CSV table of C-alpha atoms (C1' of nucleotides) in Angstrom, one decimal:
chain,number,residue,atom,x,y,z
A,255,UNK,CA,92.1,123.1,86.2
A,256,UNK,CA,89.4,125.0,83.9
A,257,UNK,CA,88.7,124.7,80.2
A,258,UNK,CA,89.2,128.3,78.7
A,259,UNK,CA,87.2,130.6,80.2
A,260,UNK,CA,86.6,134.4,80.0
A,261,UNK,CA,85.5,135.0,83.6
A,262,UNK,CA,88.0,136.3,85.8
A,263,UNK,CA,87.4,134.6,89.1
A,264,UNK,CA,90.3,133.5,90.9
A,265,UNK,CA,88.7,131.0,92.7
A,266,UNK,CA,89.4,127.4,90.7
A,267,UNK,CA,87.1,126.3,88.6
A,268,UNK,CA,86.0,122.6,88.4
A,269,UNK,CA,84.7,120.1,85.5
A,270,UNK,CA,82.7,118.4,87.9
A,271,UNK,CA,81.7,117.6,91.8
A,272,UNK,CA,83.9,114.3,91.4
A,273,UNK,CA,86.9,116.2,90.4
A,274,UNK,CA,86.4,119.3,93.0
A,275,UNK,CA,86.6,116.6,95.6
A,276,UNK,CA,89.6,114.9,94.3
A,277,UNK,CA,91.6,118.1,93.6
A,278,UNK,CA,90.9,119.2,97.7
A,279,UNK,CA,91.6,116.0,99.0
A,280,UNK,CA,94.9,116.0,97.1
A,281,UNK,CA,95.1,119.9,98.1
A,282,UNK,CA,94.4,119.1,101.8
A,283,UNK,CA,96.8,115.8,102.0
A,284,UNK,CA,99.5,118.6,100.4
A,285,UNK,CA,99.0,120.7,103.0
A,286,UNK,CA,98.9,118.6,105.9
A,287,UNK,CA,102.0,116.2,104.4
A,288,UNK,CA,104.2,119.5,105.2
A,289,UNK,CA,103.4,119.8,108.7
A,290,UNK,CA,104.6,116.0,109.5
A,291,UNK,CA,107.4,116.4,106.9
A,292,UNK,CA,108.8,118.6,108.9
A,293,UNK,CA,108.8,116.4,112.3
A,294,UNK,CA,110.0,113.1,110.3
A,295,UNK,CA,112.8,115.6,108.7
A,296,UNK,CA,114.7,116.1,112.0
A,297,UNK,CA,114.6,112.2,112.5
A,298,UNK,CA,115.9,111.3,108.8
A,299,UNK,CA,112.8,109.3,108.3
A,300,UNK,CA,110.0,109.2,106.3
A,301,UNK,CA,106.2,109.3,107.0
A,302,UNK,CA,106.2,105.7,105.7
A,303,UNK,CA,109.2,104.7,107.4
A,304,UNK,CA,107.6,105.4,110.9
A,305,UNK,CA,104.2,103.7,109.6
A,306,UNK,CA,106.4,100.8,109.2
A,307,UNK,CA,107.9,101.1,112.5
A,308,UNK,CA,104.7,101.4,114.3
A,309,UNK,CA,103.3,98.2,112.5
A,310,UNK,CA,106.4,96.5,113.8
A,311,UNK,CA,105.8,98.0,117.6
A,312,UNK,CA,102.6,96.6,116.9
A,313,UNK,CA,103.6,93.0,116.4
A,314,UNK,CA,106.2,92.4,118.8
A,315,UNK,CA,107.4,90.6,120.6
A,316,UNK,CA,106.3,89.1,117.6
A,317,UNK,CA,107.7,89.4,113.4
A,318,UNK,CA,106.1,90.4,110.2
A,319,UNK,CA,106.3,88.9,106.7
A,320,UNK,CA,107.8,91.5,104.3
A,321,UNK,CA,104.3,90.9,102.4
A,322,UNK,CA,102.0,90.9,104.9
A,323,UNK,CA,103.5,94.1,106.5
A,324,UNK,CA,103.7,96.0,102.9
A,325,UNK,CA,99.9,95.1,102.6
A,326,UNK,CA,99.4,97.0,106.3
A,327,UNK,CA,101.3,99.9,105.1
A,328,UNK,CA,98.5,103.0,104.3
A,329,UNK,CA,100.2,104.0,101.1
A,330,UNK,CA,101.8,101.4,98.6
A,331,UNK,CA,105.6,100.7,98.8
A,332,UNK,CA,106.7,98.6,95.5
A,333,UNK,CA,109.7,97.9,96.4
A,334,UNK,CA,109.7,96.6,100.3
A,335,UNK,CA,113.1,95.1,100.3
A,336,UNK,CA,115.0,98.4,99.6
A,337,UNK,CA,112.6,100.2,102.2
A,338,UNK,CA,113.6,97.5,104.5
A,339,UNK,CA,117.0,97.7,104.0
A,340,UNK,CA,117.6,101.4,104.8
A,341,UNK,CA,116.0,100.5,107.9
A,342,UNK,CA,118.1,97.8,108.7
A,343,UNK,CA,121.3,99.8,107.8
A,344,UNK,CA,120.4,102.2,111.1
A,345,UNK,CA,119.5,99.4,113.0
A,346,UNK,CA,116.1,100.1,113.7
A,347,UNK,CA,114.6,96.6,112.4
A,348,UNK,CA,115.9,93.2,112.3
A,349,UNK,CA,115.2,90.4,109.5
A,350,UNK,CA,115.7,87.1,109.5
A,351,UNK,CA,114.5,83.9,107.2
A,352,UNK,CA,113.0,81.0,108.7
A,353,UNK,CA,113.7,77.6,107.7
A,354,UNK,CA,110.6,76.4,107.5
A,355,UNK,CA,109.8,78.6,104.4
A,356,UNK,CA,113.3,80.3,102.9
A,357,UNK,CA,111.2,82.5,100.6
A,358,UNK,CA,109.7,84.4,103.6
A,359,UNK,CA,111.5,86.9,105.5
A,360,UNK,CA,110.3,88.0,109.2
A,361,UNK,CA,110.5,91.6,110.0
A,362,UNK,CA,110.9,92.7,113.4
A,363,UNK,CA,111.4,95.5,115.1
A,364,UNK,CA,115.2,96.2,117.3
A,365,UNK,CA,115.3,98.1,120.8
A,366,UNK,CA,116.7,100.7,118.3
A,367,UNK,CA,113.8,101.5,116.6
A,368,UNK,CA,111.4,101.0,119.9
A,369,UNK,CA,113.3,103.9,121.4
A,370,UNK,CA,113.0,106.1,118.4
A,371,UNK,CA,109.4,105.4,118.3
A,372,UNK,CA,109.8,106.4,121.5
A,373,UNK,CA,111.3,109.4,121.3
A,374,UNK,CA,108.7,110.5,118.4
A,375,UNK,CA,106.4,109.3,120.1
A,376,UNK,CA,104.7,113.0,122.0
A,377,UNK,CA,106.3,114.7,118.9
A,378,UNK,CA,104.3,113.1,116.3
A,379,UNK,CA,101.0,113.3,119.1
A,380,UNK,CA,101.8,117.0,118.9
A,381,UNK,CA,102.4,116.9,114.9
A,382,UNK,CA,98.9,115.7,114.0
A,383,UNK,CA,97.1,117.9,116.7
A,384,UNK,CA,99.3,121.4,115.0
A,385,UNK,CA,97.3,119.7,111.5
A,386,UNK,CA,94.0,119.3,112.6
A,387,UNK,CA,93.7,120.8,116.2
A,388,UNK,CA,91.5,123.0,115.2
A,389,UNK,CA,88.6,120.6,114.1
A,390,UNK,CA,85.9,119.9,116.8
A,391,UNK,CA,85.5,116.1,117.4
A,392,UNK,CA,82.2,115.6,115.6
A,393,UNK,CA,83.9,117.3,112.9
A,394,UNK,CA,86.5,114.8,112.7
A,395,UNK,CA,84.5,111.8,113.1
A,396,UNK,CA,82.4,113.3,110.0
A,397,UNK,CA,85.5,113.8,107.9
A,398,UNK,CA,86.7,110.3,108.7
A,399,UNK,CA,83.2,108.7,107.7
A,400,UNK,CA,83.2,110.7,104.6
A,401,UNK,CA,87.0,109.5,103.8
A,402,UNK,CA,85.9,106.0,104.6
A,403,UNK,CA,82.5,106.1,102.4
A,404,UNK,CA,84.9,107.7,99.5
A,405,UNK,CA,87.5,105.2,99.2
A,406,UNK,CA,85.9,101.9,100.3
A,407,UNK,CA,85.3,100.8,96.5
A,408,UNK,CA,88.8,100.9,96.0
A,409,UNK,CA,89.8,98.9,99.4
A,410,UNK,CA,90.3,95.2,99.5
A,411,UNK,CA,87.3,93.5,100.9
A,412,UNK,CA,88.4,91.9,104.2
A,413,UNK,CA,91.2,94.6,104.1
A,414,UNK,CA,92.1,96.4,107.5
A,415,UNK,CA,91.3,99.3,106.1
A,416,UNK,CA,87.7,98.2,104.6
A,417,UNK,CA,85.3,99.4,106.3
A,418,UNK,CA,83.0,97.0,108.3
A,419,UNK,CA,79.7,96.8,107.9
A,420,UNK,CA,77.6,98.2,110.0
A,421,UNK,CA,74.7,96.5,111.4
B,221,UNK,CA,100.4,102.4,113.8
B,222,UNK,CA,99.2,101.7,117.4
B,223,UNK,CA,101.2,101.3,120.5
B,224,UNK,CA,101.9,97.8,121.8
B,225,UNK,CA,98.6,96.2,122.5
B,226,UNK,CA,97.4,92.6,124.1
B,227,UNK,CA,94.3,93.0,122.0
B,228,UNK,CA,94.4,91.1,118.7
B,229,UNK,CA,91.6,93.6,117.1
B,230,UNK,CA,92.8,93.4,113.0
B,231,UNK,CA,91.4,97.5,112.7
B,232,UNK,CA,94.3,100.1,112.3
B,233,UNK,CA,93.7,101.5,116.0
B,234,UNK,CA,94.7,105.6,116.3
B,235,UNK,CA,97.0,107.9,119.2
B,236,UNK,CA,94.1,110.3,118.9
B,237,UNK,CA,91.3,111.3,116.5
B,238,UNK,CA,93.3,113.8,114.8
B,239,UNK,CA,95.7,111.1,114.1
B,240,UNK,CA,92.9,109.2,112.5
B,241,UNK,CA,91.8,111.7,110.6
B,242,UNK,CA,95.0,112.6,108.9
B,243,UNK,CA,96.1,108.5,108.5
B,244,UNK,CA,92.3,108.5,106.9
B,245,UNK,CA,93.4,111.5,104.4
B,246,UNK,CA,96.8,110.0,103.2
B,247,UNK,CA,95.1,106.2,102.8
B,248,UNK,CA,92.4,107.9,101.1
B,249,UNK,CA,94.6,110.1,98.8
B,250,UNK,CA,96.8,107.1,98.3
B,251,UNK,CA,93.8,105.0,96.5
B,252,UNK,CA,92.3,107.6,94.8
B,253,UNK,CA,95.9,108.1,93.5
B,254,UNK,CA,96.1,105.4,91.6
B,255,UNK,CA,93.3,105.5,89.8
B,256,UNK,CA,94.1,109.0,88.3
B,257,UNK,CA,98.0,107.7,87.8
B,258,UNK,CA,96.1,104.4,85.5
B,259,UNK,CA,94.6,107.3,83.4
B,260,UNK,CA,98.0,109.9,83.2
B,261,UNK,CA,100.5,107.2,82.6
B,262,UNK,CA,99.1,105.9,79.4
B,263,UNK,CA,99.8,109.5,77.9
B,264,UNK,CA,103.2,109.7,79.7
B,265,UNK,CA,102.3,112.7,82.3
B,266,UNK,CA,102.0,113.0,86.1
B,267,UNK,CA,99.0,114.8,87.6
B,268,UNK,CA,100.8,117.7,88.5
B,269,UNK,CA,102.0,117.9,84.9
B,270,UNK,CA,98.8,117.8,83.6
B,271,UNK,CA,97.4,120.4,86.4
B,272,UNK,CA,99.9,122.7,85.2
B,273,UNK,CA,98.7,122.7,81.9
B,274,UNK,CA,94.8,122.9,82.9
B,275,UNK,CA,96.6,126.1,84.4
B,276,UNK,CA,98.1,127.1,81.5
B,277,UNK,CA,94.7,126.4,79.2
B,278,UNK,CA,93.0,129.1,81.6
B,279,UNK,CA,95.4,131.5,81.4
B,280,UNK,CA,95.5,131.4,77.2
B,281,UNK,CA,96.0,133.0,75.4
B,282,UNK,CA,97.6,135.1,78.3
B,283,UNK,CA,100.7,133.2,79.6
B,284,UNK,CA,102.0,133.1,83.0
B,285,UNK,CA,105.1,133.5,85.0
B,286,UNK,CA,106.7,130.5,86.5
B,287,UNK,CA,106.9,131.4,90.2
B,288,UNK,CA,103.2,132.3,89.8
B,289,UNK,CA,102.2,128.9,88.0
B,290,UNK,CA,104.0,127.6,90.6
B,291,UNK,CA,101.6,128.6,93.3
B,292,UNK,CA,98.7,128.1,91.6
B,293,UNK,CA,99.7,124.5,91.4
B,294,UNK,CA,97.7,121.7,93.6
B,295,UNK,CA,101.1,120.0,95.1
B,296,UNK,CA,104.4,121.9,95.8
B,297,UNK,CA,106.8,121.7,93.0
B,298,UNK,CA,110.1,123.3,94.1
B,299,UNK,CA,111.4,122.6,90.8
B,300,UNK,CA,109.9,124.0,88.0
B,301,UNK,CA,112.4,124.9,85.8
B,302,UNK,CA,112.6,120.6,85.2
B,303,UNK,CA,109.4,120.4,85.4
B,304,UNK,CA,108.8,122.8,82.5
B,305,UNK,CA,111.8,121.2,81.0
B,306,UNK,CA,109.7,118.2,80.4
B,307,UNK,CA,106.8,120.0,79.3
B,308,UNK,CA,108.7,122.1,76.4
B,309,UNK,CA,110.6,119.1,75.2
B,310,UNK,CA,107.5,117.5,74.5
B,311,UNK,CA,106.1,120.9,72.8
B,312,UNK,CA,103.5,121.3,74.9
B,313,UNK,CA,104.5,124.5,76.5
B,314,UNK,CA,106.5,127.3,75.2
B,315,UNK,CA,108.6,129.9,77.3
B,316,UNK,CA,110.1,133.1,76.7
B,317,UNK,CA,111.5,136.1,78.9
B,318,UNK,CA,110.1,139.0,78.5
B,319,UNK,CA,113.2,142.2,78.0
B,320,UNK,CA,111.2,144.4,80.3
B,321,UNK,CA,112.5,141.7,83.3
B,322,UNK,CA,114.4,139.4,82.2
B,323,UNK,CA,114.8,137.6,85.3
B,324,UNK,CA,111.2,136.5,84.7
B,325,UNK,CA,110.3,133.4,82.5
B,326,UNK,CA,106.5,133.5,80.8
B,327,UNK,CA,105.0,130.4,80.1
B,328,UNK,CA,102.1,129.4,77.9
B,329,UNK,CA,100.4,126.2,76.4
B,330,UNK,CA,101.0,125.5,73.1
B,331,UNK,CA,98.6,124.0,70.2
B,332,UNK,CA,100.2,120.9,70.8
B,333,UNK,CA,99.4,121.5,74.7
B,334,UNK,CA,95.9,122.2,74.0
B,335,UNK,CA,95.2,118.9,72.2
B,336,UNK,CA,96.1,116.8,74.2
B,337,UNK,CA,94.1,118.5,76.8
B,338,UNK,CA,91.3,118.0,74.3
B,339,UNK,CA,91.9,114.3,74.0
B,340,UNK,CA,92.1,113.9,77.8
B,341,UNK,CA,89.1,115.9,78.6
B,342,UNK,CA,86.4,113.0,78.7
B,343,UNK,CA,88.6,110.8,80.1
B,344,UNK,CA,89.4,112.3,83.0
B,345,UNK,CA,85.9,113.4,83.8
B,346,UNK,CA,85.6,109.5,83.7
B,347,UNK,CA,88.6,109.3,85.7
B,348,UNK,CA,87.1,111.0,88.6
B,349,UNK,CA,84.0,109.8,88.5
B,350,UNK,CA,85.6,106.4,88.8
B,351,UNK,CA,87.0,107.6,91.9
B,352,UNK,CA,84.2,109.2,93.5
B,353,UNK,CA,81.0,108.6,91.4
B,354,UNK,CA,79.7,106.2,94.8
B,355,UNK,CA,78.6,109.2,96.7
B,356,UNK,CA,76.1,111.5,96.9
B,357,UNK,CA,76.3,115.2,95.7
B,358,UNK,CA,75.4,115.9,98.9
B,359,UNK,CA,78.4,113.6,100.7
B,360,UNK,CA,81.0,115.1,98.1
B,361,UNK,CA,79.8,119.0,99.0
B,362,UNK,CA,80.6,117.8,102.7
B,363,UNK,CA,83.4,116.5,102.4
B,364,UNK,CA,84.9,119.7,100.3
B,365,UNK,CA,83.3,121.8,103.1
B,366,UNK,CA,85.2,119.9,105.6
B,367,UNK,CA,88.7,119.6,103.6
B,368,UNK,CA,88.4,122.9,103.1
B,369,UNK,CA,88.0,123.4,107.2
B,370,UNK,CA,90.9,121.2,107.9
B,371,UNK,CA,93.2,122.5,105.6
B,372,UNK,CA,92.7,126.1,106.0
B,373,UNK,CA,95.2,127.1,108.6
B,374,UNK,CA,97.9,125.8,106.4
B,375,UNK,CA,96.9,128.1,103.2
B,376,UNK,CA,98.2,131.4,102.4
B,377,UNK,CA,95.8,134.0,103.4
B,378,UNK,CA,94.4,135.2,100.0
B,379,UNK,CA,95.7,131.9,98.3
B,380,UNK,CA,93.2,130.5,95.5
B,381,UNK,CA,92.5,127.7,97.6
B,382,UNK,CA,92.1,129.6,100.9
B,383,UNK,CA,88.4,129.6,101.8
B,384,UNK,CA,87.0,132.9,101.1
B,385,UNK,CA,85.0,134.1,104.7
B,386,UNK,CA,81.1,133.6,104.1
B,387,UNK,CA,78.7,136.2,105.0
C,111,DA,C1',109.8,61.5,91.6
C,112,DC,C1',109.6,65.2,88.7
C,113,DA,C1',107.7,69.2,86.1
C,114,DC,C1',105.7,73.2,86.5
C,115,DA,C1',103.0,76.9,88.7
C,116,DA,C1',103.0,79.9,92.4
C,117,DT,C1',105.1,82.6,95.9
C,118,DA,C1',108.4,85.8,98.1
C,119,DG,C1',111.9,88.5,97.7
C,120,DT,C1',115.9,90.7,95.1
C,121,DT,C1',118.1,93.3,91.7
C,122,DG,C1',119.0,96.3,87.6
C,123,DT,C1',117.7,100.4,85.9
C,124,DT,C1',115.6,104.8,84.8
C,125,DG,C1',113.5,109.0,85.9
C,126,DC,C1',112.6,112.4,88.9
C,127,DA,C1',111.8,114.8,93.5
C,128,DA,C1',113.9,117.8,96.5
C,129,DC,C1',117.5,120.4,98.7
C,130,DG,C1',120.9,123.8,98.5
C,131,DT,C1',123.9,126.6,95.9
C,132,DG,C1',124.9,129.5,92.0
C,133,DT,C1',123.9,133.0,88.4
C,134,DA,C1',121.6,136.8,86.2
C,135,DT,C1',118.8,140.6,86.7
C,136,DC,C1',116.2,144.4,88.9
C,137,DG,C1',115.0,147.7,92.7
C,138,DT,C1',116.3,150.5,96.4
C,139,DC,C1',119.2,153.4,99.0
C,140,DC,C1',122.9,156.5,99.7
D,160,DG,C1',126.3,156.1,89.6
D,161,DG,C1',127.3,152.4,92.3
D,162,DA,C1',126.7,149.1,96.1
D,163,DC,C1',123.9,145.9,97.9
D,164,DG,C1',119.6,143.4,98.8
D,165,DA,C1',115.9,141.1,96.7
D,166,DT,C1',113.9,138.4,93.1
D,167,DA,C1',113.6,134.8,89.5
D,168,DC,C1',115.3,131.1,87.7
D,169,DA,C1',119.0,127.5,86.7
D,170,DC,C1',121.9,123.8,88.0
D,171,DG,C1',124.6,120.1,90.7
D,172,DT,C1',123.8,116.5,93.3
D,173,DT,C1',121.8,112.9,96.2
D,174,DG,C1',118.4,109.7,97.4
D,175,DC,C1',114.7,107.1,96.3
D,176,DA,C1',110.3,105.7,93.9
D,177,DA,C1',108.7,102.6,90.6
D,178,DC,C1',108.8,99.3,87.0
D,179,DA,C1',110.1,95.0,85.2
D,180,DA,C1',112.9,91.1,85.1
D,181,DC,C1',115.3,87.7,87.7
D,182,DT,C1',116.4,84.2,91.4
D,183,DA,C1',115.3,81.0,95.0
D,184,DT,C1',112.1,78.3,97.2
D,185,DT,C1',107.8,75.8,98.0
D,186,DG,C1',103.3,73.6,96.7
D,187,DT,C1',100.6,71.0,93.6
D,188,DG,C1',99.4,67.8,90.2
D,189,DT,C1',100.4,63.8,87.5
DNA sequence: ACACAATAGTTGTTGCAACGTGTATCGTCC
DNA sequence: GGACGATACACGTTGCAACAACTATTGTGT
C-alpha cells in the first residue's frame, strides 16, 4: 500500500489521510467480522442472514416486502430471492404473495426462526461485547459519530441509516 | 436488528452500544465499499488484488514469500495460491521457488504489474477522497486513533497493523 | 380499452471465497 | 541415516455473491 520506497519501516505507509482511514476501517471490519463469524458458524448462518431475521422479529406479527426489507438490510444483498429462499428451506421465514399486488411478496418471520433468534440471542450480546468490550462508552459513542459523519454522503436521504439532523 | 418493539421509531435501535458500534462499522465499510469496487471493476481487479500488488510494489525489486504476503494483506485470503493464479495469468506478478526451499514460492510484481499501478495511482487517490474527502483531517486522525483502539485486541502482537505502544 | 412504462421478483450463469485435505519439502530428533 | 513433525503450497469441492436478462404484474396515459 506504498509507492516504492527505500525506507525500511514496517509500519504501512499511506498515499493520503483519506486512504489511511479507508484501509483501517476495512482492517478493523476484518478483524471484528472473525469474532461474529465464528458465533454465526455454529448456527449455519450468516451475519446477514441473522440481520434479516432480526428485521423480521422486528416486524411481526407483521410482514415485510422482499424490497423494502433488502433496503433495511446494513450491507447490500443483490439477489434477495435466493437469500430468501435458503431461509425458507430451514423453515425459519415464511413468504407468501398477496392478491392485492401479485408482484409483491410478504416476508415474515416462522416460530422457527423466533426461537433461533432466541437461542442467539445472549450469544451474539456476548459476541459483540468479546469485539469491542474493551472500549469505554464515550469511546464508543465517538466512534459511532465519526462512522456516521463518514458515510452519511453516501446514505439515502430519508434512509434509516441517515443520520438526522440535529437541531 | 431490535427485539420486538410496540414503538414504531424508523431508526435501527441496538442490544447494546457495542452492538451499535460494530452494526456502525460493517454499514459503514459496506458504503465505502462500493465506491472503491466502482473504481477496481473497470480494470477488472478486487481491492484485495490490487493491495497485494501495492504490496508487492514496496517490496521491489525484492520479492516476497506467499505466506508472508499473505499476512501483510488488509483482509484474510486463505487462498492465495488462486489468488496469485489470477494475478500471473494476467502477467502482473511472476513467481518462482527458490532451490535453497523449495517448499517456498517468491512472488514479485512484474513491469506489467507496475503500470497498471501507475495508471491507477491518481485515481484511486480520487477514489478515497470520494469516500472520505467530507471530513476534517482532524475527524479522519480520530477515527484511525479509535479503529485502531477497537481493533487491537484482535491483531497479532508485532503485526504491521498492531498499534505500536506510545511513549 | 389498450399500449407501454414501471415495478417486483425470478432465473441463468459465471467467478470466486472458503474449507478441508493432499502433496512436497525441510528441520529435528534419535 | 531415517523417521517423523512441521511448514508451505496446491487442489478438490461446495456454496454463494453478483451481474444481467427475463417473466409476471400493476399503474398510467391516451
Amino acid at each position: 500500500m506504498t509507492t516504492a520506497s527505500t525506507r525500511t519501516v514496517r509500519k504501512p505507509r499511506f498515499d493520503s489521510l483519506f486512504q489511511e482511514a479507508y484501509l483501517n476501517l476495512w482492517r478493523t471490519y476484518d478483524r471484528l467480522k472473525v469474532v461474529e463469524d465464528e458465533l454465526f458458524v455454529r448456527f449455519d448462518l450468516s451475519a446477514q442472514q441473522y440481520n434479516a431475521l432480526r428485521l423480521l422479529e422486528a416486524a411481526q406479527p407483521g410482514t415485510l416486502p422482499t424490497l423494502a426489507l433488502g433496503t433495511k438490510l446494513i450491507s447490500r444483498a443483490p439477489d434477495m430471492t435466493r437469500m430468501l429462499d435458503r431461509l425458507e428451506e430451514r423453515k425459519l421465514v415464511h413468504r407468501e404473495r398477496k392478491p392485492e399486488n401479485r408482484r409483491v411478496v410478504e416476508v415474515g418471520i416462522s416460530p422457527v426462526g423466533l426461537s433461533l433468534l432466541e437461542e442467539l440471542s445472549g450469544l451474539v450480546r456476548e459476541g459483540h461485547k468479546r469485539q469491542l468490550g474493551h472500549l469505554a462508552a464515550r469511546e464508543l459513542k465517538q466512534l459511532i459519530e465519526l462512522l456516521q459523519a463518514a458515510r452519511d454522503p453516501h446514505e439515502e436521504p430519508g434512509g434509516r441509516w441517515h443520520k438526522p439532523p440535529r437541531d
